[in-house]
Short mmCIF file of C-alpha atoms and ligand atoms in Angstrom, two decimals:
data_model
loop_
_atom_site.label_atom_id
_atom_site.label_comp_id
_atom_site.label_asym_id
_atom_site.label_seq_id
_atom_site.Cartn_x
_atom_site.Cartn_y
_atom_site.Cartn_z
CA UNK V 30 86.23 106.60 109.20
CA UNK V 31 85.00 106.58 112.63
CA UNK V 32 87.97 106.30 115.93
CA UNK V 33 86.91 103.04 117.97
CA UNK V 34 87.87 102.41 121.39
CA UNK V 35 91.99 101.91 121.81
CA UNK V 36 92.48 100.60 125.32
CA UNK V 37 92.88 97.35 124.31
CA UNK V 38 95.21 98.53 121.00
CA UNK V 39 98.74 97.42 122.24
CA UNK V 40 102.12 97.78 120.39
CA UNK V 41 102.52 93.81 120.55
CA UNK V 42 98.45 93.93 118.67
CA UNK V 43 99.90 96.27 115.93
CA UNK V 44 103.43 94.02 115.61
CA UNK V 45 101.70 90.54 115.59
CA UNK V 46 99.95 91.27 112.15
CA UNK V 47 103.42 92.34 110.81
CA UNK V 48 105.47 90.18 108.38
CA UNK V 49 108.75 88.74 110.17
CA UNK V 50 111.64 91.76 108.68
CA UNK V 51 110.55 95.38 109.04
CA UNK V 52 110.43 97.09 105.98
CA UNK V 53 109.58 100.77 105.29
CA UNK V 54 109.27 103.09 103.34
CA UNK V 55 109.24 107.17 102.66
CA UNK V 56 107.25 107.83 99.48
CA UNK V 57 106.78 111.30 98.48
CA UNK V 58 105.03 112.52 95.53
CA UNK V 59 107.76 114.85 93.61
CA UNK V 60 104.85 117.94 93.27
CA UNK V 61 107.57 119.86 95.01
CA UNK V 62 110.72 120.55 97.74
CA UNK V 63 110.56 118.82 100.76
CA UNK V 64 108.90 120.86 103.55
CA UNK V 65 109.12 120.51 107.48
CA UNK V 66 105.61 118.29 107.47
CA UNK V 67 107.52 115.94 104.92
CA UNK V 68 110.55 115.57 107.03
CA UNK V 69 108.44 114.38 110.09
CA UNK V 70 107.12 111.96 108.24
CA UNK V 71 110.40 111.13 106.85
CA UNK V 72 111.85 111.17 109.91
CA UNK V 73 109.26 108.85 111.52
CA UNK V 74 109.61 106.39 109.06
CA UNK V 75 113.56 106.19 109.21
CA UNK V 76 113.33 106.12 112.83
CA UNK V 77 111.03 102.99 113.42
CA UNK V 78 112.72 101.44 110.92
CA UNK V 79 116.26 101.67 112.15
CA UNK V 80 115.29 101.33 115.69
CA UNK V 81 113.59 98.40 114.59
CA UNK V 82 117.22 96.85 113.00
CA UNK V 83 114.48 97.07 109.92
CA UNK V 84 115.13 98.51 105.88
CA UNK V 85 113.91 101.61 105.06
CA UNK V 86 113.76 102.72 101.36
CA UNK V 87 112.41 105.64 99.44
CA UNK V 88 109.83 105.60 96.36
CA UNK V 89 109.19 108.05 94.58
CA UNK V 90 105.96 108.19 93.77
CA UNK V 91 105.79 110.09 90.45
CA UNK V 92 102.60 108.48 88.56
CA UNK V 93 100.82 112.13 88.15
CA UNK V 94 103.26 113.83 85.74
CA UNK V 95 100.58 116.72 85.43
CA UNK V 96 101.09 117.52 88.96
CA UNK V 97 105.25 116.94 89.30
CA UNK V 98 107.64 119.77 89.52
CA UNK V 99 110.67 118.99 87.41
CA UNK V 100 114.07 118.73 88.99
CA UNK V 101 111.63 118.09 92.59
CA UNK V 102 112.63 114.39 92.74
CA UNK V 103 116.37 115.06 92.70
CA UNK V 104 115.88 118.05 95.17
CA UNK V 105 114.01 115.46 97.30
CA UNK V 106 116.77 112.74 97.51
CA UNK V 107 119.36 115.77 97.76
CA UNK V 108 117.38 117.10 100.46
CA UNK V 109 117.27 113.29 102.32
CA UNK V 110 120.76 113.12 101.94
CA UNK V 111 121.64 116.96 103.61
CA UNK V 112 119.60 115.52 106.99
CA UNK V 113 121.50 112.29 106.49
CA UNK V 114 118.26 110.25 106.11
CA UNK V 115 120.08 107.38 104.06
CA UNK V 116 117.64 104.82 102.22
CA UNK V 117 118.58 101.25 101.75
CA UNK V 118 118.32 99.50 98.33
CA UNK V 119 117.80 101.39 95.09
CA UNK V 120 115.34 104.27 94.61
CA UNK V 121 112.07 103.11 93.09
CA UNK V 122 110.36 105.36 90.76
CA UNK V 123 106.50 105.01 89.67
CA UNK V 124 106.96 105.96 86.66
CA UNK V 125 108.89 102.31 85.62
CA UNK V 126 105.97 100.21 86.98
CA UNK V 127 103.25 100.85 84.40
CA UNK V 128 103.52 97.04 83.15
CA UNK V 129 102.58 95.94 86.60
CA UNK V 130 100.22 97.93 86.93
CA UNK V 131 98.65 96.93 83.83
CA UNK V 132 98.97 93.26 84.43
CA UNK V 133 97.33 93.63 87.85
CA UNK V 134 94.29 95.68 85.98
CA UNK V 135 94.12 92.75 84.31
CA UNK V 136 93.99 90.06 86.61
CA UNK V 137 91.34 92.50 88.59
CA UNK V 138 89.29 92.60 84.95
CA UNK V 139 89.13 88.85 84.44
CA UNK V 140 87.28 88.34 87.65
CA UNK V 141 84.89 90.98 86.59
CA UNK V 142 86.20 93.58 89.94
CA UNK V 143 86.71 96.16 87.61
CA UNK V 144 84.62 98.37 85.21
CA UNK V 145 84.33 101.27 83.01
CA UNK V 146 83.04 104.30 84.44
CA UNK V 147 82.53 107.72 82.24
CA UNK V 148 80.76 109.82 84.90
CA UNK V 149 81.65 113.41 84.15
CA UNK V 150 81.90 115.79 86.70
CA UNK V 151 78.99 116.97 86.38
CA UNK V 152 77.19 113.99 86.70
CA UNK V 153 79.22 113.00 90.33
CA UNK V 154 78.33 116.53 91.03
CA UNK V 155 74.37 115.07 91.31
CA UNK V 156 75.13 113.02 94.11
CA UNK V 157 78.92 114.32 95.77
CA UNK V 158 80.71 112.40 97.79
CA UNK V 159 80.97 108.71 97.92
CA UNK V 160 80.69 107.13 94.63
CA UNK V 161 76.98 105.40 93.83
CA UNK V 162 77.96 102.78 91.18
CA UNK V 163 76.09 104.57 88.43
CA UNK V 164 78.12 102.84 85.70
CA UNK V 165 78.56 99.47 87.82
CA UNK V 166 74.59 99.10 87.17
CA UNK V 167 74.23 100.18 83.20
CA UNK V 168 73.41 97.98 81.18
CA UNK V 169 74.58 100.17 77.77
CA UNK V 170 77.75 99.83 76.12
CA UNK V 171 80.02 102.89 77.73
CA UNK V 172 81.99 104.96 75.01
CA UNK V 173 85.49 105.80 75.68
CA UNK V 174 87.51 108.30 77.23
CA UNK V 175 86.56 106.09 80.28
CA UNK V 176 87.95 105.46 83.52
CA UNK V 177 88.58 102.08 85.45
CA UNK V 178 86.65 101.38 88.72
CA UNK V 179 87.65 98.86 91.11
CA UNK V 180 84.24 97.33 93.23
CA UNK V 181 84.76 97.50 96.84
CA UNK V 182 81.57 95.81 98.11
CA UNK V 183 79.15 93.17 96.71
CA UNK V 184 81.98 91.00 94.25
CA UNK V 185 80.87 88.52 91.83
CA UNK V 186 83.12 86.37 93.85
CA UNK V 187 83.08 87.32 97.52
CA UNK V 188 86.45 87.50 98.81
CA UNK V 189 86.60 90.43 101.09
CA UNK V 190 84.27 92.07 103.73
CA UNK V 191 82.72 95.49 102.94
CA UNK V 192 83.57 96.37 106.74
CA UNK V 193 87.64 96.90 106.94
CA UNK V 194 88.58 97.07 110.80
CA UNK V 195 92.27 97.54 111.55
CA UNK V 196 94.63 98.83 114.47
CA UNK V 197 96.41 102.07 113.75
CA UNK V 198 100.10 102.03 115.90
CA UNK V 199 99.18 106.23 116.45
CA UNK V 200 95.76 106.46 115.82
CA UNK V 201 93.74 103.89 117.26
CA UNK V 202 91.11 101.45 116.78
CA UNK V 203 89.69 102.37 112.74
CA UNK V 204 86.70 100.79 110.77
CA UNK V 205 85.10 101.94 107.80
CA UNK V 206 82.30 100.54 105.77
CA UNK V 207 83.27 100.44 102.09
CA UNK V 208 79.95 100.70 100.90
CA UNK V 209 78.94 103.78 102.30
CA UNK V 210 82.22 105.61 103.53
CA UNK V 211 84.20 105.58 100.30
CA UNK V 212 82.43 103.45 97.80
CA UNK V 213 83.86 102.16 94.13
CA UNK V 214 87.53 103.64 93.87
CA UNK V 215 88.91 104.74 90.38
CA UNK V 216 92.18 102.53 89.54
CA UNK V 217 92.95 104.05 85.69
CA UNK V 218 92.07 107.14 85.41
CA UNK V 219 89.93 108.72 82.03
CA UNK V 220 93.07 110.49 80.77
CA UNK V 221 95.06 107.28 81.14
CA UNK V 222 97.12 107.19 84.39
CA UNK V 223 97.09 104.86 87.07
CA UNK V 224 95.40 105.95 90.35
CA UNK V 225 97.31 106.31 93.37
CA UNK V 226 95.03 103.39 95.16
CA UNK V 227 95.78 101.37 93.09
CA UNK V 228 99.67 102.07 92.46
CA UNK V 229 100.51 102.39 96.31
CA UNK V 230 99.29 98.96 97.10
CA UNK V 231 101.08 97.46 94.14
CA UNK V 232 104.12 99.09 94.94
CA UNK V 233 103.57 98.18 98.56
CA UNK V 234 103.64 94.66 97.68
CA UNK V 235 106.48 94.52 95.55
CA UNK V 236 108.72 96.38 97.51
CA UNK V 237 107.24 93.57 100.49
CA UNK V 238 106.51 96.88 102.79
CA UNK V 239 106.13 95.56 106.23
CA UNK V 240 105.26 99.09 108.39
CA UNK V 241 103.59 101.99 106.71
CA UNK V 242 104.32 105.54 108.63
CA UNK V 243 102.70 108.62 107.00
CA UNK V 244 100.31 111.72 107.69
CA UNK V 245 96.90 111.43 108.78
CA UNK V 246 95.74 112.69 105.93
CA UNK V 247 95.79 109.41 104.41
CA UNK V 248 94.23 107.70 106.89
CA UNK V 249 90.93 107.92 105.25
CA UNK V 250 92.18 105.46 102.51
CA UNK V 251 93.11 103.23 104.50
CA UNK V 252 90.70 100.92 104.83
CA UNK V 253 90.24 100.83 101.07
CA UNK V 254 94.03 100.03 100.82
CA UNK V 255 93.93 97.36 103.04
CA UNK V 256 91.25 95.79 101.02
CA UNK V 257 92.69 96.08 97.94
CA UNK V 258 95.68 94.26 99.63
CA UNK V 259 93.09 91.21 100.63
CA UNK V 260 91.62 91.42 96.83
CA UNK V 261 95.29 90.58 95.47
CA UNK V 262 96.27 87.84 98.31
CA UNK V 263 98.68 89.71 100.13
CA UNK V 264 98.75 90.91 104.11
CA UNK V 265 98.37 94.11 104.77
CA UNK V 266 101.39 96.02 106.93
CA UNK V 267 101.23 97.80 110.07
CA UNK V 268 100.32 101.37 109.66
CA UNK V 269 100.72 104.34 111.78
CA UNK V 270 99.40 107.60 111.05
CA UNK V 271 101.14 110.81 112.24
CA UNK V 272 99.69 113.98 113.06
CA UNK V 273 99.88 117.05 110.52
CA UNK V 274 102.22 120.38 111.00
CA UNK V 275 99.77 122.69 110.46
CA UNK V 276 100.53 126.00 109.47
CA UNK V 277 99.51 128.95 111.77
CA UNK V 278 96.26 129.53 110.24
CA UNK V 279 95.41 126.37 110.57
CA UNK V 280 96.38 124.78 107.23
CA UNK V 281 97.71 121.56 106.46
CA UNK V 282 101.49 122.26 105.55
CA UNK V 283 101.74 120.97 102.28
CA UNK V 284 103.00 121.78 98.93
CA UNK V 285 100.21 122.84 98.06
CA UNK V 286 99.57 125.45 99.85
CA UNK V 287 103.15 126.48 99.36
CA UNK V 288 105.01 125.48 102.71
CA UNK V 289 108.77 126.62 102.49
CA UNK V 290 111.23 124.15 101.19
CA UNK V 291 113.63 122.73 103.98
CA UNK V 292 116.96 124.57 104.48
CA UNK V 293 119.49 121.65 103.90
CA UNK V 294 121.91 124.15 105.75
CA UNK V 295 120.07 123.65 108.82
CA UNK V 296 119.84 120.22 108.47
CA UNK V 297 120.35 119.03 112.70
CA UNK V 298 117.84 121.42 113.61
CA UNK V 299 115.50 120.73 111.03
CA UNK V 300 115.86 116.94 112.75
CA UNK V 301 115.93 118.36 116.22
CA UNK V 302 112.45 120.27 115.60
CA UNK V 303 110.68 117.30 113.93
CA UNK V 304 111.96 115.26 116.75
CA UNK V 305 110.32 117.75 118.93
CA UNK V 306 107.40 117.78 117.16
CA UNK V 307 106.78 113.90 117.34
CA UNK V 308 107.20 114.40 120.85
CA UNK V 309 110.17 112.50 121.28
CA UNK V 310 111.33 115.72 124.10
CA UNK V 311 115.03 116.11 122.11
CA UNK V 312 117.46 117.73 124.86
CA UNK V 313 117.68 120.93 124.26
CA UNK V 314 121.82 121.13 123.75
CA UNK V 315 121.64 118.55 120.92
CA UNK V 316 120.62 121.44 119.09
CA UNK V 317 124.36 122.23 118.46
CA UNK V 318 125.26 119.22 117.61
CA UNK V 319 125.84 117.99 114.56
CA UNK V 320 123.43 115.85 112.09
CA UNK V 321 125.05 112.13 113.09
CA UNK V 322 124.97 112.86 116.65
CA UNK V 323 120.89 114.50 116.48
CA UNK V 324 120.46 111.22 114.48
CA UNK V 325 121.88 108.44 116.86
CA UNK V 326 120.55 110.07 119.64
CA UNK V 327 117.14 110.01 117.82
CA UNK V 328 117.42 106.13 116.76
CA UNK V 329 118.20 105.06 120.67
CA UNK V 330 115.34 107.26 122.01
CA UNK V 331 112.79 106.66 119.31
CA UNK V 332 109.26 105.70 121.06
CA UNK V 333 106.41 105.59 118.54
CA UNK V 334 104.14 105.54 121.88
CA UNK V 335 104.94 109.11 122.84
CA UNK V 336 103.82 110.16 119.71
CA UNK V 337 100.39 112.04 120.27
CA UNK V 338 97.46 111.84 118.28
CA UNK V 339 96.49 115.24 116.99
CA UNK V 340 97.66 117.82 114.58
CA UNK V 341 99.36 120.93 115.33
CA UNK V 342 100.93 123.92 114.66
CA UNK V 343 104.58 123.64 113.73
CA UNK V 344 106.81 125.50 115.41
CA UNK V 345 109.19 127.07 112.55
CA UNK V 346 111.81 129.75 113.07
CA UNK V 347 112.30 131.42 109.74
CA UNK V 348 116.20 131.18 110.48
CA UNK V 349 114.85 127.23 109.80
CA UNK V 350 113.47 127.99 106.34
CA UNK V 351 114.91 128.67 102.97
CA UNK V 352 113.41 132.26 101.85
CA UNK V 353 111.66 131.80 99.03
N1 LIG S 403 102.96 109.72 97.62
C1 LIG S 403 102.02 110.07 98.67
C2 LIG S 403 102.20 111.53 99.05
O1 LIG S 403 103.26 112.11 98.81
C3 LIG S 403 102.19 109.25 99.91
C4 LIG S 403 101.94 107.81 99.67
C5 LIG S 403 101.86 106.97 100.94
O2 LIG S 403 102.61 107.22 101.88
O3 LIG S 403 101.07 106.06 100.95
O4 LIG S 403 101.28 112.10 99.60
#
């Protein structure tokens, strides 16, 4: 993905493209507790939403059951509802969409988008990193376990171009070329789960997501996201990409690498330090006040503009942070 020029990017660029009612959304995967890098994203989200007069509701995006954390769902909502981060509409799980999911596989499959790939590792190991089409191009029958590839460039039916170009609210000016900077995506996976890619967007579009905020780590997919949105007629929201909380040495805070769970005790600082973070400048007395008053003062000052561009280091007291 390569930054483009952002002078002319202006707020009004990034709104025009956006369908009429704000709606957005906080989707975490439940691998784990929520950590401080979730809650800025959280945060964000809720924020532009509400200052926006906009929905904001929470998915939980629990497709991966070999990588969930039982009981981390619940702990997540729980967790929402200690900072008083409260979600509009019903909670929507993953795990109750595989029909649609299936149909859309199938819509994809009739106009030939989609086909069976049974690349081991090894064999993506001979050429790593973006995906060559091996399996698009044979001719032989492939034998199951197989996975489902969706084509991202050269369609039986052109609908889409293989350059996606969009306007990030944070990040700037983006393009990528599909062919060469992420190639055919998996959609079902060998073992039989859906891909992320391909649930997101679904999910996206039934819950009629206007305004995407999440961490830049996932501004890499973008593009293909926004694609896929083309390839099943629907327009693609406004994203913005926040910067990562890194963690001292330099680490993305994530669950993987074990961040500390939030301390729901500490719930208005928590706020007040992700609102620092974003670079919203948070006086510093609202530190003793309580959640509701951290929180109104947040929605009336939120400016997505302030927010800068690059990652990090959080700054974390332990005081902040359950001990593990
Ligand atoms: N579920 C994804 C995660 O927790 C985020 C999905 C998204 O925001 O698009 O990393």
């Amino acid at each position: 993905m390569t930054e483009g020029h952002t002078q002319d990017l202006t707020l009004e660029d990034a709104a025009s493209s956006a369908p009429s009612q704000y709606r957005g959304r906080f989707a975490p995967s439940p691998s784990g507790p929520l950590h401080f890098g979730s809650l800025i994203t959280a945060l964000a989200s809720f924020l532009d939403a509400r200052s926006h007069q906009g929905k904001w509701l929470v998915r939980i995006d629990d497709i991966d059951p070999p990588r969930e954390q039982p009981g981390a769902a619940d702990s997540i909502l729980r967790c929402l509802e200690a900072h008083h981060l409260c979600w509009d509409e019903t909670v929507f799980y993953q795990r109750h969409q595989t029909d649609v999911y299936e149909n859309c596989l199938r819509e994809l499959q009739k106009n030939d988008w989609i086909y069976h790939c049974n690349c081991s590792r090894q064999d993506l190991q001979i050429t790593p990193g973006i995906y060559q089409g091996r399996c698009r191009d044979r001719q032989s029958e492939i034998q199951s376990p197989y996975a489902l590839r969706l084509k991202l460039y050269d369609l039986p039916n052109h609908v889409s171009s293989e350059i996606i170009e969009f306007n990030d609210w944070i990040q700037g000016r983006q393009t990528q070329n599909l062919r060469t900077e992420a190639g055919d995506q998996i959609v079902k996976r060998r073992d039989g789960f859906y891909a992320y890619q391909l649930a997101v967007v679904v999910d996206d579009i039934a819950q009629k997501i206007s305004h995407i905020v999440r961490g830049r780590d996932l501004l890499d997919v973008t593009a293909r996201q926004i694609y896929f949105f083309e390839l099943l007629g629907s327009k693609p929201p406004v994203y913005a990409h926040l910067p990562l909380a890194l963690m001292p040495n330099g680490q993305k805070l994530s669950k993987q690498n074990l961040a500390p769970a939030l301390d729901n005790q500490q719930a208005h600082l928590n706020i007040w330090q992700a609102l620092h973070f974003l670079d919203q400048n948070p006086p510093l007395e609202l530190k003793n006040s309580s959640v509701d008053e951290v929180l109104n003062w947040a929605v009336q000052n939120w400016r997505m503009e302030r927010v800068g561009r690059e990652d990090r280091i959080a700054f974390m007291k332990e005081a902040l942070l359950q001990k593990r």
